[in-house]
Amino acid sequence: MSATPHDLHALTLRHPEIASLMAGREIGWLNPERVATAKALASPALQASGVEAHDIEDADARLMRFAPWIAEAFPETAAASGRIESPLVAAPGLQQALSGIASTASPLSATESPLPGRLMIKCDNALPISGSIKARGGIHEVLKHAERLAIDAGLLHQEDDYRAFQRDEIRDLLAGQQVVVGSTGNLGLSIGIMSARLGFRVTVHMSADAKQWKKDLLRARGAEVVEHSGDYGKAVAAGRQEAQQPNAHFIDDESSRDLFVGYATAASRLAEQLSAQGIPVDARHPLCVYLPCGVGGGPGGVAYGLKQVFGDAVHCFFAEPVNSPCMLLGMLTGEHDGIAVEDIGLDNRTCADGLAVGRASAFVGRVMAPLLSGIHTVRDEHLLELLALAYDSEGLMLEPSALAGVPGIHHVLRNDAPEWHAWRAANGLDDGEVQANTTHVVWATGGSMVPEAIWQADYQRGKALLSQVSTSRRE
Ligand SMILES: *Cc1c(COP(=O)(O)O)cnc(C)c1O
């Protein structure tokens, strides 16, 4: 469905936020459909979603079975025994920098007093194998597919040592099979690298905004790359079309449950990391998590997992570029994948290529409706400013998409709109002691694979923007 101009007028009347989206303004939206977690998890929409808690445990167990093979196939994971995980680090430098920054244009602004609580970064930019959050969902789905093929062919049992995937008979089996995916870049990297390593034939359909270095890297690893002049949705459609043949498996970023549960395994691992660092999470010590959102599978999976683990003590927020707010538009209107950002006149162009998605997942918004706390939008300039700030304050080298979550802290602590005051009061965050005990986790979703020269160019743009900010303030 595509909204006609008449629909659009009606939609704007019903949802005044749409006018802000159309104007490219940064907004902080609170989800009115969120309910208590226990109630949400028992709701019919979630029951019908095709995702269940035990699927996450299955995914975890599968990743464990593959760990010995992963440790050998990807030596950078050997030290962690083939476990694909990223650090959780405190970011006091960034917390300080955010308190001090005082651009009137910036959502980070409006204060020079210290931000209360504890700011931490979940460094998925440093995930091994593909350097982004896609190393969770994407890799899980490829492994699940390979496992099923090998078991069905009688070449593997779940109890076996999975280093069997090194053996010629399994590699020959997989060489006769094709994996196909459509991507703006990072999903293609994770699927392409893992599939090629297992011996699959793999084809990645890339959208126009996919970066050249990602295509080059994939080709170097043995993947076939098909370039499209259209956006992410077109690349996915082309992949779906190509996979309509025997021996082909299509990884459907717009609706895959196997991707979703792969992402969701992050939750119990984050819980382990918090507890290892002695950080409590409960009603008096809330956890706020800020997740950059493209089609929704990554942030949706992680948030779903977190709600299972922490219940009402965790508040999950998504972040989208002002030109690509597909999840916000879908959830706000209840249309989900029935409406695209182009329908309200946005062009889906952003420097955050990982988030350049015009139409949300077919199921994630429905799953998140009773669970998600809110969504904020961010301008590209602010992503670049934050990219520079994250390096200067913490030495983190992130890609623009990975910074989108940061302004969420501002909304949670400082957004002055009446609904945000009400939200804080309803969730205990109006209490100074609770604020001081809150842990804010910014999910840094990607960056370590970005070539140095390309990262430098973004960093320089961010520095230039920051110096304009401080100059205009002095004037
Ligand atoms: C893909 C991606 C996301 C968002 O994941 P979705 O599943 O598309 O919502 C966020 N950050 C980066 C760097 C990504 O590559």
CSV table of C-alpha atoms and ligand atoms in Angstrom, one decimal:
chain,number,residue,atom,x,y,z
A,1,MET,CA,0.0,0.0,0.0
A,2,SER,CA,1.2,3.5,-0.7
A,3,ALA,CA,-0.5,6.5,0.9
A,4,THR,CA,-2.3,8.8,-1.5
A,5,PRO,CA,-2.2,12.5,-0.9
A,6,HIS,CA,-5.7,12.3,0.7
A,7,ASP,CA,-4.5,9.6,3.1
A,8,LEU,CA,-1.5,11.6,3.9
A,9,HIS,CA,-3.6,14.6,4.9
A,10,ALA,CA,-5.8,12.4,7.1
A,11,LEU,CA,-2.7,10.7,8.6
A,12,THR,CA,-1.1,14.1,9.5
A,13,LEU,CA,-4.3,15.1,11.3
A,14,ARG,CA,-4.4,11.9,13.2
A,15,HIS,CA,-0.6,11.9,13.9
A,16,PRO,CA,0.8,15.4,14.3
A,17,GLU,CA,4.3,13.9,14.6
A,18,ILE,CA,4.2,13.3,10.8
A,19,ALA,CA,4.5,17.0,10.1
A,20,SER,CA,7.7,17.0,12.1
A,21,LEU,CA,9.0,14.0,10.2
A,22,MET,CA,8.2,15.6,6.9
A,23,ALA,CA,10.0,18.8,7.9
A,24,GLY,CA,13.1,16.7,8.8
A,25,ARG,CA,13.0,17.8,12.5
A,26,GLU,CA,14.6,15.7,15.1
A,27,ILE,CA,12.0,14.3,17.4
A,28,GLY,CA,11.7,12.1,20.5
A,29,TRP,CA,8.6,10.0,20.3
A,30,LEU,CA,7.2,8.0,23.2
A,31,ASN,CA,5.4,4.8,22.3
A,32,PRO,CA,1.8,5.1,23.7
A,33,GLU,CA,1.2,1.3,23.2
A,34,ARG,CA,3.9,0.1,25.6
A,35,VAL,CA,2.5,-1.9,28.5
A,36,ALA,CA,4.0,-3.8,31.5
A,37,THR,CA,6.5,-6.4,30.1
A,38,ALA,CA,4.8,-9.5,31.5
A,39,LYS,CA,1.5,-8.4,29.9
A,40,ALA,CA,3.3,-7.6,26.7
A,41,LEU,CA,5.0,-10.9,26.5
A,42,ALA,CA,1.7,-12.7,27.0
A,43,SER,CA,-0.1,-10.6,24.4
A,44,PRO,CA,-1.7,-12.2,21.3
A,45,ALA,CA,0.4,-10.1,18.9
A,46,LEU,CA,3.6,-11.5,20.5
A,47,GLN,CA,2.2,-15.0,20.6
A,48,ALA,CA,1.4,-14.7,16.9
A,49,SER,CA,4.8,-13.3,16.0
A,50,GLY,CA,6.5,-16.6,15.4
A,51,VAL,CA,9.2,-15.8,17.9
A,52,GLU,CA,9.4,-17.5,21.3
A,53,ALA,CA,11.8,-17.3,24.2
A,54,HIS,CA,13.1,-20.8,23.7
A,55,ASP,CA,14.2,-19.9,20.1
A,56,ILE,CA,16.7,-17.6,21.7
A,57,GLU,CA,18.1,-20.4,23.8
A,58,ASP,CA,18.2,-22.6,20.7
A,59,ALA,CA,20.2,-20.0,18.9
A,60,ASP,CA,22.6,-19.6,21.8
A,61,ALA,CA,23.1,-23.4,21.9
A,62,ARG,CA,23.7,-23.5,18.1
A,63,LEU,CA,26.3,-20.8,18.4
A,64,MET,CA,28.0,-22.8,21.1
A,65,ARG,CA,28.0,-25.9,18.9
A,66,PHE,CA,29.7,-24.0,16.1
A,67,ALA,CA,32.2,-22.3,18.4
A,68,PRO,CA,35.0,-24.8,17.9
A,69,TRP,CA,34.7,-24.5,14.1
A,70,ILE,CA,34.5,-20.7,14.3
A,71,ALA,CA,37.6,-20.5,16.5
A,72,GLU,CA,39.6,-22.3,13.8
A,73,ALA,CA,38.0,-20.7,10.7
A,74,PHE,CA,38.3,-17.2,12.2
A,75,PRO,CA,41.5,-17.1,14.2
A,76,GLU,CA,40.6,-13.6,15.6
A,77,THR,CA,37.9,-15.5,17.7
A,78,ALA,CA,40.3,-18.1,19.0
A,79,ALA,CA,41.1,-16.3,22.2
A,80,ALA,CA,37.3,-16.2,23.0
A,81,SER,CA,37.0,-19.9,22.0
A,82,GLY,CA,35.0,-19.1,18.9
A,83,ARG,CA,32.4,-17.0,20.8
A,84,ILE,CA,31.4,-13.9,18.8
A,85,GLU,CA,31.0,-11.2,21.4
A,86,SER,CA,31.9,-7.5,22.0
A,87,PRO,CA,33.1,-5.6,25.0
A,88,LEU,CA,30.8,-3.4,27.2
A,89,VAL,CA,32.8,-0.4,28.3
A,90,ALA,CA,32.2,2.6,30.5
A,91,ALA,CA,32.4,5.9,28.6
A,92,PRO,CA,33.0,8.6,31.2
A,93,GLY,CA,34.9,10.7,28.7
A,94,LEU,CA,32.0,10.8,26.3
A,95,GLN,CA,29.6,11.4,29.2
A,96,GLN,CA,31.6,14.4,30.2
A,97,ALA,CA,31.8,15.7,26.6
A,98,LEU,CA,28.1,15.4,26.1
A,99,SER,CA,27.5,17.4,29.3
A,100,GLY,CA,29.7,20.1,28.1
A,101,ILE,CA,28.6,20.4,24.5
A,102,ALA,CA,26.2,23.3,24.1
A,103,SER,CA,25.1,23.7,20.6
A,104,THR,CA,21.7,25.2,20.6
A,105,ALA,CA,20.9,23.3,17.4
A,106,SER,CA,22.0,20.0,18.8
A,107,PRO,CA,19.8,17.6,20.7
A,108,LEU,CA,22.8,17.0,22.9
A,109,SER,CA,22.6,20.5,24.1
A,110,ALA,CA,20.6,22.6,26.5
A,111,THR,CA,22.7,21.9,29.4
A,112,GLU,CA,26.2,22.3,30.8
A,113,SER,CA,25.5,20.4,34.0
A,114,PRO,CA,26.9,16.9,34.2
A,115,LEU,CA,24.7,14.1,32.9
A,116,PRO,CA,23.7,11.8,35.9
A,117,GLY,CA,24.0,8.1,35.8
A,118,ARG,CA,26.5,5.9,34.0
A,119,LEU,CA,27.1,6.0,30.3
A,120,MET,CA,28.3,2.8,28.7
A,121,ILE,CA,29.0,1.7,25.1
A,122,LYS,CA,28.3,-1.8,23.8
A,123,CYS,CA,31.0,-2.1,21.2
A,124,ASP,CA,29.5,-4.1,18.4
A,125,ASN,CA,31.7,-2.1,16.2
A,126,ALA,CA,34.4,-4.4,17.5
A,127,LEU,CA,32.5,-7.7,16.9
A,128,PRO,CA,34.8,-10.2,15.2
A,129,ILE,CA,34.3,-11.5,11.7
A,130,SER,CA,32.2,-8.6,10.3
A,131,GLY,CA,32.6,-5.6,12.6
A,132,SER,CA,28.9,-4.8,13.1
A,133,ILE,CA,25.8,-5.9,14.9
A,134,LYS,CA,25.1,-8.0,11.8
A,135,ALA,CA,27.7,-10.5,13.0
A,136,ARG,CA,24.9,-11.6,15.4
A,137,GLY,CA,21.8,-12.2,13.3
A,138,GLY,CA,23.4,-12.7,9.9
A,139,ILE,CA,25.9,-15.3,11.1
A,140,HIS,CA,23.4,-17.2,13.1
A,141,GLU,CA,21.0,-17.6,10.1
A,142,VAL,CA,23.9,-18.9,7.9
A,143,LEU,CA,25.0,-21.3,10.5
A,144,LYS,CA,21.5,-22.6,11.1
A,145,HIS,CA,21.1,-23.2,7.4
A,146,ALA,CA,24.4,-25.0,7.1
A,147,GLU,CA,23.7,-27.1,10.1
A,148,ARG,CA,20.3,-28.2,8.8
A,149,LEU,CA,21.7,-29.1,5.4
A,150,ALA,CA,24.5,-31.2,6.9
A,151,ILE,CA,22.2,-33.0,9.3
A,152,ASP,CA,19.6,-33.7,6.6
A,153,ALA,CA,22.3,-35.1,4.4
A,154,GLY,CA,23.3,-37.5,7.2
A,155,LEU,CA,26.8,-35.9,7.4
A,156,LEU,CA,26.4,-34.4,10.9
A,157,HIS,CA,24.7,-35.0,14.3
A,158,GLN,CA,24.1,-32.2,16.9
A,159,GLU,CA,26.4,-34.0,19.3
A,160,ASP,CA,29.4,-34.0,16.9
A,161,ASP,CA,32.4,-31.8,17.0
A,162,TYR,CA,31.4,-29.1,14.5
A,163,ARG,CA,35.0,-28.8,13.2
A,164,ALA,CA,33.4,-31.3,10.9
A,165,PHE,CA,32.5,-28.3,8.7
A,166,GLN,CA,36.2,-28.3,7.7
A,167,ARG,CA,35.7,-31.8,6.1
A,168,ASP,CA,35.5,-32.1,2.3
A,169,GLU,CA,32.2,-34.0,2.2
A,170,ILE,CA,30.4,-31.2,4.0
A,171,ARG,CA,32.2,-28.5,2.1
A,172,ASP,CA,31.2,-30.2,-1.2
A,173,LEU,CA,27.6,-30.4,0.0
A,174,LEU,CA,27.5,-26.7,0.7
A,175,ALA,CA,29.3,-25.8,-2.5
A,176,GLY,CA,26.2,-27.0,-4.3
A,177,GLN,CA,24.0,-24.6,-2.4
A,178,GLN,CA,23.6,-20.9,-2.8
A,179,VAL,CA,22.9,-18.2,-0.1
A,180,VAL,CA,21.3,-15.0,-1.4
A,181,VAL,CA,20.8,-11.7,0.5
A,182,GLY,CA,19.9,-8.1,-0.2
A,183,SER,CA,21.6,-5.4,1.8
A,184,THR,CA,22.8,-1.8,2.3
A,185,GLY,CA,26.2,-3.3,3.1
A,186,ASN,CA,26.7,-4.7,6.6
A,187,LEU,CA,24.3,-7.6,6.4
A,188,GLY,CA,25.9,-8.5,3.1
A,189,LEU,CA,29.3,-8.4,4.7
A,190,SER,CA,28.3,-10.8,7.5
A,191,ILE,CA,26.4,-13.2,5.3
A,192,GLY,CA,28.9,-13.0,2.5
A,193,ILE,CA,32.0,-13.6,4.7
A,194,MET,CA,30.4,-16.5,6.7
A,195,SER,CA,28.8,-18.2,3.8
A,196,ALA,CA,31.9,-18.1,1.7
A,197,ARG,CA,34.0,-19.4,4.6
A,198,LEU,CA,31.6,-22.4,4.9
A,199,GLY,CA,32.0,-23.1,1.2
A,200,PHE,CA,28.5,-21.9,0.0
A,201,ARG,CA,28.1,-20.1,-3.2
A,202,VAL,CA,26.9,-16.6,-2.0
A,203,THR,CA,25.3,-13.7,-3.8
A,204,VAL,CA,24.8,-10.3,-2.2
A,205,HIS,CA,22.5,-7.8,-3.8
A,206,MET,CA,23.7,-4.3,-2.8
A,207,SER,CA,21.6,-1.1,-2.8
A,208,ALA,CA,22.9,2.1,-4.4
A,209,ASP,CA,23.9,3.5,-1.0
A,210,ALA,CA,26.2,0.6,-0.2
A,211,LYS,CA,29.8,1.7,0.1
A,212,GLN,CA,32.3,0.7,-2.6
A,213,TRP,CA,34.8,-0.7,0.0
A,214,LYS,CA,32.1,-3.1,1.2
A,215,LYS,CA,31.6,-4.5,-2.3
A,216,ASP,CA,35.3,-4.8,-2.9
A,217,LEU,CA,35.9,-6.6,0.4
A,218,LEU,CA,33.1,-9.1,-0.3
A,219,ARG,CA,34.4,-9.9,-3.8
A,220,ALA,CA,37.8,-10.4,-2.3
A,221,ARG,CA,36.3,-13.0,0.1
A,222,GLY,CA,34.7,-14.9,-2.8
A,223,ALA,CA,31.1,-13.6,-2.7
A,224,GLU,CA,29.3,-12.5,-5.9
A,225,VAL,CA,28.1,-8.9,-5.6
A,226,VAL,CA,25.2,-7.6,-7.7
A,227,GLU,CA,24.9,-3.8,-7.7
A,228,HIS,CA,21.6,-2.1,-7.9
A,229,SER,CA,20.7,1.5,-8.7
A,230,GLY,CA,17.7,1.4,-6.3
A,231,ASP,CA,17.5,1.5,-2.5
A,232,TYR,CA,17.6,-1.2,0.1
A,233,GLY,CA,14.0,-2.4,-0.6
A,234,LYS,CA,14.8,-2.9,-4.3
A,235,ALA,CA,18.0,-4.9,-3.5
A,236,VAL,CA,16.1,-7.2,-1.2
A,237,ALA,CA,13.4,-7.7,-3.8
A,238,ALA,CA,16.0,-8.7,-6.4
A,239,GLY,CA,17.6,-11.1,-4.0
A,240,ARG,CA,14.2,-12.7,-3.2
A,241,GLN,CA,13.6,-13.1,-6.9
A,242,GLU,CA,17.0,-14.7,-7.6
A,243,ALA,CA,16.5,-17.2,-4.7
A,244,GLN,CA,13.4,-18.6,-6.3
A,245,GLN,CA,15.2,-21.7,-7.4
A,246,PRO,CA,16.2,-25.1,-6.0
A,247,ASN,CA,19.3,-25.1,-3.8
A,248,ALA,CA,19.0,-21.4,-3.0
A,249,HIS,CA,18.3,-19.9,0.5
A,250,PHE,CA,17.2,-16.3,0.7
A,251,ILE,CA,18.1,-14.5,3.9
A,252,ASP,CA,15.1,-12.2,4.3
A,253,ASP,CA,16.1,-9.2,6.3
A,254,GLU,CA,12.5,-7.9,6.1
A,255,SER,CA,10.9,-10.9,7.9
A,256,SER,CA,13.4,-13.5,9.1
A,257,ARG,CA,12.9,-15.0,12.6
A,258,ASP,CA,16.3,-16.7,12.4
A,259,LEU,CA,18.1,-13.3,12.1
A,260,PHE,CA,15.9,-11.9,14.9
A,261,VAL,CA,16.7,-14.6,17.4
A,262,GLY,CA,20.4,-14.4,16.5
A,263,TYR,CA,20.4,-10.7,17.5
A,264,ALA,CA,18.4,-11.5,20.6
A,265,THR,CA,21.2,-13.7,22.0
A,266,ALA,CA,23.0,-10.5,22.8
A,267,ALA,CA,20.7,-9.9,25.8
A,268,SER,CA,21.8,-12.7,28.1
A,269,ARG,CA,25.4,-11.8,27.2
A,270,LEU,CA,24.9,-8.2,28.1
A,271,ALA,CA,23.4,-9.4,31.4
A,272,GLU,CA,26.5,-11.4,32.1
A,273,GLN,CA,28.7,-8.4,31.3
A,274,LEU,CA,26.8,-6.1,33.6
A,275,SER,CA,26.8,-8.5,36.4
A,276,ALA,CA,30.5,-9.2,36.0
A,277,GLN,CA,31.1,-5.4,36.3
A,278,GLY,CA,28.9,-5.3,39.4
A,279,ILE,CA,26.2,-3.2,37.8
A,280,PRO,CA,22.7,-3.9,39.2
A,281,VAL,CA,19.6,-3.7,37.1
A,282,ASP,CA,16.3,-3.4,38.9
A,283,ALA,CA,13.5,-0.9,39.5
A,284,ARG,CA,15.8,1.4,41.5
A,285,HIS,CA,18.7,0.9,39.0
A,286,PRO,CA,17.1,1.1,35.6
A,287,LEU,CA,18.8,0.3,32.3
A,288,CYS,CA,18.2,2.5,29.3
A,289,VAL,CA,19.4,1.0,26.0
A,290,TYR,CA,19.6,3.0,22.7
A,291,LEU,CA,19.6,1.0,19.5
A,292,PRO,CA,20.1,2.3,16.0
A,293,CYS,CA,17.3,1.0,13.7
A,294,GLY,CA,17.3,0.2,10.0
A,295,VAL,CA,14.8,-2.4,9.0
A,296,GLY,CA,14.4,-3.3,12.7
A,297,GLY,CA,15.7,-6.9,13.0
A,298,GLY,CA,18.9,-6.0,14.8
A,299,PRO,CA,17.5,-3.5,17.4
A,300,GLY,CA,14.2,-5.5,17.6
A,301,GLY,CA,16.0,-8.7,18.4
A,302,VAL,CA,18.2,-7.2,21.0
A,303,ALA,CA,15.4,-5.3,22.6
A,304,TYR,CA,13.1,-8.3,22.6
A,305,GLY,CA,15.8,-10.3,24.3
A,306,LEU,CA,16.5,-7.5,26.8
A,307,LYS,CA,12.8,-7.3,27.8
A,308,GLN,CA,12.8,-11.1,28.4
A,309,VAL,CA,15.8,-10.8,30.7
A,310,PHE,CA,15.2,-7.5,32.5
A,311,GLY,CA,11.5,-7.0,32.2
A,312,ASP,CA,10.3,-3.5,33.3
A,313,ALA,CA,13.7,-2.5,34.6
A,314,VAL,CA,14.9,-2.0,31.0
A,315,HIS,CA,13.8,0.8,28.7
A,316,CYS,CA,14.6,0.3,25.1
A,317,PHE,CA,14.7,3.1,22.6
A,318,PHE,CA,15.3,3.0,18.8
A,319,ALA,CA,17.1,5.7,16.8
A,320,GLU,CA,16.7,6.5,13.1
A,321,PRO,CA,18.0,9.2,10.7
A,322,VAL,CA,15.6,12.0,10.0
A,323,ASN,CA,15.4,11.0,6.4
A,324,SER,CA,14.8,7.3,7.1
A,325,PRO,CA,12.4,7.0,10.0
A,326,CYS,CA,10.6,3.9,8.7
A,327,MET,CA,10.1,2.2,12.0
A,328,LEU,CA,8.8,5.3,13.7
A,329,LEU,CA,6.4,5.9,10.8
A,330,GLY,CA,5.2,2.3,10.8
A,331,MET,CA,4.6,2.1,14.5
A,332,LEU,CA,3.1,5.6,14.8
A,333,THR,CA,0.6,4.9,12.2
A,334,GLY,CA,0.1,1.2,12.9
A,335,GLU,CA,0.8,0.6,9.2
A,336,HIS,CA,4.2,-1.1,9.8
A,337,ASP,CA,5.4,-2.3,6.4
A,338,GLY,CA,2.3,-0.8,4.8
A,339,ILE,CA,3.9,2.6,4.6
A,340,ALA,CA,7.3,3.9,3.5
A,341,VAL,CA,9.2,7.1,4.2
A,342,GLU,CA,8.8,8.0,0.5
A,343,ASP,CA,5.0,8.1,1.1
A,344,ILE,CA,5.5,11.2,3.2
A,345,GLY,CA,8.0,12.8,0.9
A,346,LEU,CA,11.3,11.8,2.5
A,347,ASP,CA,14.2,10.6,0.3
A,348,ASN,CA,15.8,8.0,2.6
A,349,ARG,CA,19.2,9.5,2.0
A,350,THR,CA,21.6,9.5,4.9
A,351,CYS,CA,25.3,9.1,5.7
A,352,ALA,CA,24.2,6.4,8.1
A,353,ASP,CA,24.2,3.7,5.4
A,354,GLY,CA,23.3,0.9,7.9
A,355,LEU,CA,20.1,2.7,8.7
A,356,ALA,CA,19.1,3.8,5.1
A,357,VAL,CA,15.8,1.8,5.0
A,358,GLY,CA,12.6,3.3,3.8
A,359,ARG,CA,10.2,0.6,4.8
A,360,ALA,CA,10.2,-1.3,8.1
A,361,SER,CA,10.3,-5.0,8.7
A,362,ALA,CA,7.0,-6.8,8.3
A,363,PHE,CA,6.9,-8.1,11.8
A,364,VAL,CA,9.3,-6.3,14.1
A,365,GLY,CA,7.2,-3.2,14.7
A,366,ARG,CA,4.3,-5.5,15.7
A,367,VAL,CA,6.4,-7.4,18.1
A,368,MET,CA,7.8,-4.2,19.6
A,369,ALA,CA,4.5,-2.3,19.9
A,370,PRO,CA,3.9,-3.3,23.5
A,371,LEU,CA,7.6,-3.4,24.5
A,372,LEU,CA,9.4,-0.4,23.0
A,373,SER,CA,9.7,2.8,25.1
A,374,GLY,CA,10.3,5.2,22.2
A,375,ILE,CA,12.1,6.2,19.0
A,376,HIS,CA,14.1,9.4,18.3
A,377,THR,CA,15.4,10.7,15.0
A,378,VAL,CA,18.8,12.2,14.3
A,379,ARG,CA,20.2,14.5,11.6
A,380,ASP,CA,23.3,13.4,9.7
A,381,GLU,CA,25.3,16.5,11.0
A,382,HIS,CA,24.7,15.3,14.5
A,383,LEU,CA,25.8,11.8,13.7
A,384,LEU,CA,29.1,13.2,12.3
A,385,GLU,CA,29.6,15.5,15.3
A,386,LEU,CA,29.1,12.6,17.6
A,387,LEU,CA,31.5,10.4,15.6
A,388,ALA,CA,34.2,13.0,16.2
A,389,LEU,CA,33.3,13.4,19.8
A,390,ALA,CA,33.3,9.6,20.4
A,391,TYR,CA,36.9,9.4,19.0
A,392,ASP,CA,38.2,12.5,20.8
A,393,SER,CA,36.7,11.4,24.2
A,394,GLU,CA,37.0,7.6,24.1
A,395,GLY,CA,39.2,6.7,21.1
A,396,LEU,CA,36.3,4.9,19.5
A,397,MET,CA,36.3,4.6,15.7
A,398,LEU,CA,32.6,4.2,14.8
A,399,GLU,CA,30.6,4.5,11.6
A,400,PRO,CA,27.9,7.1,11.4
A,401,SER,CA,25.0,4.7,12.0
A,402,ALA,CA,26.6,3.6,15.3
A,403,LEU,CA,26.2,7.0,16.9
A,404,ALA,CA,22.4,7.3,16.3
A,405,GLY,CA,21.5,6.1,19.8
A,406,VAL,CA,23.5,8.8,21.7
A,407,PRO,CA,20.8,11.6,21.7
A,408,GLY,CA,18.4,9.2,23.3
A,409,ILE,CA,20.1,10.0,26.6
A,410,HIS,CA,19.2,13.7,26.1
A,411,HIS,CA,15.5,12.7,25.6
A,412,VAL,CA,15.4,10.5,28.6
A,413,LEU,CA,17.1,12.9,31.0
A,414,ARG,CA,16.3,16.4,29.5
A,415,ASN,CA,13.5,16.4,26.9
A,416,ASP,CA,11.3,19.1,28.3
A,417,ALA,CA,8.0,18.1,26.5
A,418,PRO,CA,5.2,17.4,28.9
A,419,GLU,CA,4.9,13.7,27.8
A,420,TRP,CA,8.5,13.1,28.6
A,421,HIS,CA,8.1,14.6,32.1
A,422,ALA,CA,5.1,12.3,32.5
A,423,TRP,CA,7.1,9.3,31.2
A,424,ARG,CA,9.9,10.0,33.7
A,425,ALA,CA,7.4,10.3,36.6
A,426,ALA,CA,5.7,7.1,35.6
A,427,ASN,CA,9.0,5.2,35.4
A,428,GLY,CA,10.7,6.6,38.5
A,429,LEU,CA,13.2,8.6,36.5
A,430,ASP,CA,12.1,11.9,37.9
A,431,ASP,CA,13.9,10.8,41.2
A,432,GLY,CA,17.4,12.1,41.4
A,433,GLU,CA,18.7,9.0,43.2
A,434,VAL,CA,17.2,6.7,40.5
A,435,GLN,CA,18.8,9.0,37.8
A,436,ALA,CA,22.1,8.7,39.5
A,437,ASN,CA,21.7,4.9,39.5
A,438,THR,CA,20.6,4.6,35.9
A,439,THR,CA,22.9,2.8,33.4
A,440,HIS,CA,22.6,4.1,29.8
A,441,VAL,CA,23.9,1.7,27.2
A,442,VAL,CA,24.5,3.1,23.8
A,443,TRP,CA,24.7,0.3,21.3
A,444,ALA,CA,27.6,1.2,18.9
A,445,THR,CA,26.5,-1.0,16.0
A,446,GLY,CA,29.4,-0.8,13.6
A,447,GLY,CA,32.7,0.6,12.5
A,448,SER,CA,35.8,-1.6,12.8
A,449,MET,CA,35.7,-2.7,9.1
A,450,VAL,CA,35.6,0.9,7.8
A,451,PRO,CA,38.8,1.7,5.9
A,452,GLU,CA,40.9,4.3,7.7
A,453,ALA,CA,40.7,6.9,4.9
A,454,ILE,CA,36.9,6.8,4.8
A,455,TRP,CA,36.6,7.0,8.6
A,456,GLN,CA,39.0,10.0,8.6
A,457,ALA,CA,36.8,11.8,6.1
A,458,ASP,CA,33.8,11.4,8.3
A,459,TYR,CA,35.8,12.4,11.4
A,460,GLN,CA,37.1,15.6,9.7
A,461,ARG,CA,33.5,16.5,8.7
A,462,GLY,CA,32.4,16.0,12.3
A,463,LYS,CA,35.3,18.1,13.6
A,464,ALA,CA,34.4,20.9,11.2
A,465,LEU,CA,30.8,20.8,12.3
A,466,LEU,CA,31.8,20.9,16.0
A,467,SER,CA,34.0,23.9,15.5
A,468,GLN,CA,31.2,25.7,13.8
A,469,VAL,CA,29.0,24.9,16.8
A,470,SER,CA,31.5,26.3,19.2
A,471,THR,CA,32.2,29.4,17.1
A,472,SER,CA,28.6,30.3,16.7
A,473,ARG,CA,28.2,29.9,20.5
A,474,ARG,CA,31.0,32.3,21.2
A,475,GLU,CA,29.5,35.0,18.9
B,1,LIG,C1,22.0,-2.9,10.1
B,1,LIG,C2,22.6,-2.0,11.0
B,1,LIG,C3,21.8,-1.4,12.0
B,1,LIG,C4,20.3,-1.7,12.2
B,1,LIG,O1,19.9,-3.0,12.0
B,1,LIG,P1,18.5,-3.3,11.3
B,1,LIG,O2,18.3,-4.8,11.5
B,1,LIG,O3,18.6,-2.9,9.9
B,1,LIG,O4,17.5,-2.5,12.0
B,1,LIG,C5,22.4,-0.5,12.8
B,1,LIG,N1,23.7,-0.1,12.7
B,1,LIG,C6,24.4,-0.7,11.8
B,1,LIG,C7,25.9,-0.2,11.7
B,1,LIG,C8,23.9,-1.6,10.9
B,1,LIG,O5,24.7,-2.1,9.9
